[in-house]
Short mmCIF file of C-alpha atoms in Angstrom, two decimals:
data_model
loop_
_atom_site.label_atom_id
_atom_site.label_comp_id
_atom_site.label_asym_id
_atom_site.label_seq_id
_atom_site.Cartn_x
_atom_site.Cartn_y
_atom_site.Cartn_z
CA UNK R 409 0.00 0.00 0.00
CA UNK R 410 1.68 3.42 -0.77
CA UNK R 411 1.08 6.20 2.03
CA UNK R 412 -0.30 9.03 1.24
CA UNK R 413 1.87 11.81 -0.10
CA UNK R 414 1.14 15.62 -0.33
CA UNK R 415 -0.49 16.18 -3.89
CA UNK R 416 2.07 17.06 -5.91
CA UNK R 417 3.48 20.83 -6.87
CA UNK R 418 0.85 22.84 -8.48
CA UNK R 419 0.73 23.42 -12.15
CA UNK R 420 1.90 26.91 -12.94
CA UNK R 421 -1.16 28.84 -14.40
CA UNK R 422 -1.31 29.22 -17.97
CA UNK R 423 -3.63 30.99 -20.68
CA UNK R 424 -4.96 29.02 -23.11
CA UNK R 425 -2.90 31.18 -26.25
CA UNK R 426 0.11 30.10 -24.18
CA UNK R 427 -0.44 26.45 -26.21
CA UNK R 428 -0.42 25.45 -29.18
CA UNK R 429 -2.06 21.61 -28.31
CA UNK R 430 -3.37 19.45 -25.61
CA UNK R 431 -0.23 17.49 -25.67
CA UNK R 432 1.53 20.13 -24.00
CA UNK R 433 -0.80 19.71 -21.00
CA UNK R 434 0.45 17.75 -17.88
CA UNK R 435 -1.41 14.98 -16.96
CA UNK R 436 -0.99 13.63 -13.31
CA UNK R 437 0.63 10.13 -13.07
CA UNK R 438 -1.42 9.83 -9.94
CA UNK R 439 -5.60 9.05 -10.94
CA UNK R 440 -5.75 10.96 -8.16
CA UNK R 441 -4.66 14.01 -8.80
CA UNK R 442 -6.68 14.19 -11.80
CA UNK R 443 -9.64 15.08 -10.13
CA UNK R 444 -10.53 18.84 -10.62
CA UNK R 445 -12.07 20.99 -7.78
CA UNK R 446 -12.34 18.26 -5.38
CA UNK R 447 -9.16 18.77 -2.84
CA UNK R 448 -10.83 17.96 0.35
CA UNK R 449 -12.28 15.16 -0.96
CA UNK R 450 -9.17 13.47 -2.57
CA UNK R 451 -7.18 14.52 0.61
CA UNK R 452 -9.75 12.61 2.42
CA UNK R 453 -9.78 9.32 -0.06
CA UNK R 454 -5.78 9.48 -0.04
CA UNK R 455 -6.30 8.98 3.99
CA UNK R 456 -9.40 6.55 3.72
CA UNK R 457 -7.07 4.34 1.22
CA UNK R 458 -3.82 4.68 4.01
CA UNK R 459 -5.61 3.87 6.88
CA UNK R 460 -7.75 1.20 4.79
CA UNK R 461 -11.01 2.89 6.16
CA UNK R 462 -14.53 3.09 4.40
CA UNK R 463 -15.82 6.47 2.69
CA UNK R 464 -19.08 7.40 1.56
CA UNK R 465 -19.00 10.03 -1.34
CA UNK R 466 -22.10 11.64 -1.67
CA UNK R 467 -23.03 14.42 -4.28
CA UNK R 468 -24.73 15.20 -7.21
CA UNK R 469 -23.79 13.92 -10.36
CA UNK R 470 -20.78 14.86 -12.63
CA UNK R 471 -18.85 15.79 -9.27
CA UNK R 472 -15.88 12.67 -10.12
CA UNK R 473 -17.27 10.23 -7.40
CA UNK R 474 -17.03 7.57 -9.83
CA UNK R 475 -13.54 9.52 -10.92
CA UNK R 476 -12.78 9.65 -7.05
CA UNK R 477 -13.71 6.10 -5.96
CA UNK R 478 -12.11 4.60 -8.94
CA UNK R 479 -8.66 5.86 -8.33
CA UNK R 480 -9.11 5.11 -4.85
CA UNK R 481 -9.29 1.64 -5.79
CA UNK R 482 -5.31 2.15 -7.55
CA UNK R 483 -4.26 2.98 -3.56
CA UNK R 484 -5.74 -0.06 -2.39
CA UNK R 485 -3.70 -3.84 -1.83
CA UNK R 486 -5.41 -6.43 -3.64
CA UNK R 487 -7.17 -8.19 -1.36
CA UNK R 488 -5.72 -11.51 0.13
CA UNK R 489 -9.35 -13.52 0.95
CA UNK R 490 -12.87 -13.49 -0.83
CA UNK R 491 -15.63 -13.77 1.86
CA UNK R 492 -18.62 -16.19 0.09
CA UNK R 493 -22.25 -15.66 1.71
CA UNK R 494 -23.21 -19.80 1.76
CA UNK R 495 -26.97 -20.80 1.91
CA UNK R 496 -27.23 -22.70 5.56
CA UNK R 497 -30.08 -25.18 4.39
CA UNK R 498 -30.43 -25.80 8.32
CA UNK R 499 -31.58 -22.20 8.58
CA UNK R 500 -32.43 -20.25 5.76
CA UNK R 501 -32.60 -17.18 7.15
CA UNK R 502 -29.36 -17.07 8.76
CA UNK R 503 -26.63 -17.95 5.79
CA UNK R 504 -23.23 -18.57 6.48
CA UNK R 505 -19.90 -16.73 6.03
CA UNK R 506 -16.87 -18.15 4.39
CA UNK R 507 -13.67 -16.87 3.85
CA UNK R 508 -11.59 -18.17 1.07
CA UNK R 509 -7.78 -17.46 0.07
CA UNK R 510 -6.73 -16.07 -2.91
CA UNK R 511 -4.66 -18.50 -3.80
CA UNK R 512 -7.94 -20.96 -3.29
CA UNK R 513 -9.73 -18.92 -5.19
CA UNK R 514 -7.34 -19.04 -7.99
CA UNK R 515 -7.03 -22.71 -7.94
CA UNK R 516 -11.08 -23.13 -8.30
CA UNK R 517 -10.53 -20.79 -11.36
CA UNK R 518 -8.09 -22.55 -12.92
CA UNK R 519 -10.16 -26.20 -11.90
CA UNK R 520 -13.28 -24.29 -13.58
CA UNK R 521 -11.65 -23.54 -16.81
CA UNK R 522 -10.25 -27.18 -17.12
CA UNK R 523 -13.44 -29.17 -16.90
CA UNK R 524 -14.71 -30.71 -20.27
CA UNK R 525 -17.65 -29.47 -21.80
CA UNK R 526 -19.28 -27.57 -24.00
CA UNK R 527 -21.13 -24.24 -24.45
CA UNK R 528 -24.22 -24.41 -26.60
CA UNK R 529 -27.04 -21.71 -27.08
CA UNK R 530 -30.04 -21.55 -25.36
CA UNK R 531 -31.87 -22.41 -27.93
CA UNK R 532 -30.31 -26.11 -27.95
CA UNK R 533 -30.86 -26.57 -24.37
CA UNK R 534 -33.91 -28.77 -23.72
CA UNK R 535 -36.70 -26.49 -23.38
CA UNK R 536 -37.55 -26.89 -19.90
CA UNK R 537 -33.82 -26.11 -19.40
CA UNK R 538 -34.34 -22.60 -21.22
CA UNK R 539 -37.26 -22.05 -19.71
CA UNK R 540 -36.12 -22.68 -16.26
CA UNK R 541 -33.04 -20.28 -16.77
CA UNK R 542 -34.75 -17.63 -18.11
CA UNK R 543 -34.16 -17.68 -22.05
CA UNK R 544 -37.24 -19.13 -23.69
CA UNK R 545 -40.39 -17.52 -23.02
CA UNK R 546 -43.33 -20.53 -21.37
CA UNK R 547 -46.13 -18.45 -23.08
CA UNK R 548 -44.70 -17.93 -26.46
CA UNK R 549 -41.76 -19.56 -27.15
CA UNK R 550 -39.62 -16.89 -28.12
CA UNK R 551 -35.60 -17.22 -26.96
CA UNK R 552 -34.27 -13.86 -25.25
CA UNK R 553 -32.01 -12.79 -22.36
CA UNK R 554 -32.76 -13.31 -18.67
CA UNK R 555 -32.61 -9.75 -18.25
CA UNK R 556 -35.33 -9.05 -20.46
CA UNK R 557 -38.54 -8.48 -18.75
CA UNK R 558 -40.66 -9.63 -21.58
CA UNK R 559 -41.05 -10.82 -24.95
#
């Protein structure tokens, strides 16, 4: 994790007939310190990411929270385990927690993409199959997305 440093220098001001193209404009290395107008806020994110702490942005849009959060995400470590909500079929209502490794996580991956198999289209799945997952519409028939909310 990188600790939070002091943004850097501040650009000199310039007038726009001082340049002849955008290429002479310099562009933070840090995603940062791209974000325009927002000081406090990045000051606060650069401390959130050091002392690995939640933060909330709130605003209207077109403020860079998306801009913010995202390079945020650059100061984080990856993280080392993947916690798994698991159904408890004892009790329903009260699922259980796992926590998984990365490198466990990795291996499952890597176990996934080896099994044999094949993909085929909805539409060559038996039709209860389609049906069941979503593709093929019961009342007429017609093959779609899941996400679709009709046909």
């Amino acid at each position: 994790m990188t600790t939070p440093e002091p943004a850097g220098p501040k650009a000199r001001p310039f007038s726009l007939d001082e340049i002849e193209s955008t290429e002479e404009i310099p562009i933070p290395t840090d995603p940062l310190d791209r974000v325009i107008g927002q000081e406090r806020a990045v000051e606060t994110a650069r401390i959130a990411a050091f002392q690995r702490r939640h933060l909330l942005l709130v605003g209207p849009p077109g403020i860079g929270k998306s801009m913010t959060a995202q390079a945020l995400a650059l100061h984080l470590d990856r993280p080392r385990t993947e916690i798994r909500i698991v159904h408890n079929p004892e009790n329903p209502e009260r699922p259980t927690v796992e926590l998984v490794s990365r490198e466990e996580v990795y291996r499952e991956r890597d176990a996934h993409r080896s099994l044999d198999g094949e993909q085929i289209h909805p539409s060559d799945a038996p039709t209860s199959v389609a049906e069941r997952l979503g593709y093929r519409c019961g009342r007429c028939g017609f093959y779609s997305l899941p996400s679709d909310r009709y046909c």
